[in-house]
Amino acid sequence: MLNKRNELVKWAATKVGRPFIWGKTDCTTITLEGIEQYYGLKLPVENTWVSLKEALRAYKKYGKPPEVLQEAGLQIIQKNFEQTGDVFCWQGHGYWLIGMVINGHVLVADEGRMAELKKISAFAEKYVVFGRRHNGG
């Protein structure tokens, strides 16, 4: 598991600083890639949106991020027990911001900004995290 985490950290470093583009480097697209890399899960979500309006329509088609993650077999992780590889979900401003947890930060991409690692604490308590735990680790 440590090797997978190290690989994910290296992968995340290649995403930081990339400009936000709907359907290419938005938070969902990057997170779907991270989930596939870390968990080997290809979620049934086609990221063909090119605007916020289209991305919001995807919620109706596929479900909201927490629903999709639970259907994929990921479990809610207790706050303050997040670890690299978990999937972070925060709802605000009328949409969901999701990202991969990387060493106490979240890899996020928000419209008008570059992809960045943002401290989990910056989101206060208004978030939920999903992941898998095997043998307590």
C-alpha atoms as one frame of an Amber mdcrd trajectory, in Angstrom:
protein
   0.000   0.000   0.000   2.918   2.315   0.702   4.088   2.029  -2.921   0.610
   2.960  -4.164   0.611   6.002  -1.895   4.066   7.047  -3.113   2.933   6.646
  -6.726  -0.157   8.745  -6.018   1.945  11.511  -4.450   4.158  11.569  -7.566
   1.072  11.568  -9.816  -0.453  14.483  -7.856   2.738  16.500  -8.286   2.254
  16.303 -12.073  -1.230  17.835 -11.733  -0.359  20.798  -9.493  -0.218  24.033
 -11.467  -2.250  22.805 -14.413  -4.857  25.285 -15.610  -8.516  24.469 -14.973
 -10.336  23.164 -18.064 -13.828  21.648 -17.825 -13.758  17.952 -18.740  -9.949
  17.803 -18.768  -8.462  19.232 -15.572 -11.505  20.011 -13.446 -11.711  18.491
  -9.969 -13.887  15.547 -11.000 -11.781  14.606 -14.009  -8.556  14.683 -11.997
 -10.168  12.752  -9.128 -11.563  10.069 -11.457  -8.019   9.574 -12.756  -6.658
   9.393  -9.201  -9.303   6.852  -8.150  -8.461   4.669 -11.120  -4.745   4.877
 -10.365  -5.000   4.292  -6.618  -7.934   1.899  -6.307  -8.011   0.416  -9.803
 -11.647   1.535 -10.073 -13.020   2.996 -13.261 -16.175   4.755 -12.114 -19.111
   4.832 -14.547 -18.889   8.580 -15.103 -18.171  10.041 -18.529 -16.578  13.452
 -18.079 -17.823  15.068 -21.269 -18.882  18.373 -19.709 -17.442  21.670 -20.889
 -19.140  23.990 -18.384 -20.432  24.101 -14.822 -23.985  23.814 -16.132 -23.134
  20.562 -17.944 -21.200  19.241 -14.946 -24.244  19.870 -12.723 -26.386  17.919
 -15.211 -24.028  14.984 -14.659 -25.235  14.830 -11.023 -28.697  13.987 -12.336
 -27.317  11.351 -14.692 -24.718   9.673 -12.445 -25.576  10.811  -8.917 -23.778
  13.153  -6.549 -20.127  12.320  -5.782 -20.794  10.776  -2.345 -23.444   8.482
  -3.849 -21.158   7.391  -6.698 -18.267   6.706  -4.310 -20.400   4.630  -1.944
 -21.859   2.647  -4.849 -18.257   1.914  -5.901 -17.601   0.370  -2.480 -15.725
   3.209  -0.787 -16.615   3.865   2.841 -16.971   7.089   4.788 -13.757   7.789
   6.695 -13.970   9.467  10.077 -12.751  13.069  10.080  -9.148  13.521  11.188
  -8.336   9.999   9.956  -7.900  10.960   6.305  -4.864   9.549   4.553  -3.257
   9.704   1.152  -5.500   8.000  -1.385  -8.796   8.889   0.243 -11.354  10.849
  -1.777 -12.466  14.223  -0.403 -15.912  15.740  -1.100 -16.985  19.249  -0.134
 -20.270  20.845  -1.114 -20.391  24.581  -1.479 -21.371  27.304  -3.927 -24.013
  24.981  -5.448 -21.682  22.214  -6.562 -19.357  19.514  -5.226 -15.599  20.032
  -5.081 -13.830  16.682  -4.953 -10.189  15.675  -4.825  -7.662  13.085  -3.787
  -6.198  13.372  -0.303  -2.418  13.771  -0.494  -0.435  14.046   2.759  -3.018
  16.100   4.690  -3.941  18.170   1.643  -6.507  17.820  -1.118  -5.665  17.990
  -4.809  -8.344  20.368  -6.084  -9.056  22.243  -9.275 -11.612  25.024  -9.209
 -12.774  27.217 -12.076 -10.493  30.170 -12.706  -7.607  28.644 -10.737  -4.763
  26.232 -11.241  -4.883  22.744  -9.742  -3.418  22.950  -6.251  -2.852  21.082
  -3.013  -5.021  22.754  -0.389  -4.907  21.911   3.326  -7.887  19.881   4.481
  -8.243  22.273   7.423  -9.057  25.075   4.937 -12.453  23.450   4.429 -13.429
  23.554   8.129 -15.791  20.688   8.944 -17.991  20.882   5.854 -16.653  17.827
   4.060 -16.829  14.047   3.872 -14.024  11.652   2.926 -14.264   8.192   1.380
 -11.731   5.400   1.161 -10.893   1.833   1.991  -9.132   0.492   5.043  -7.522
  -2.944   5.099  -6.163  -4.413   8.319  -6.447  -1.073  10.079  -4.214   0.749
   7.581
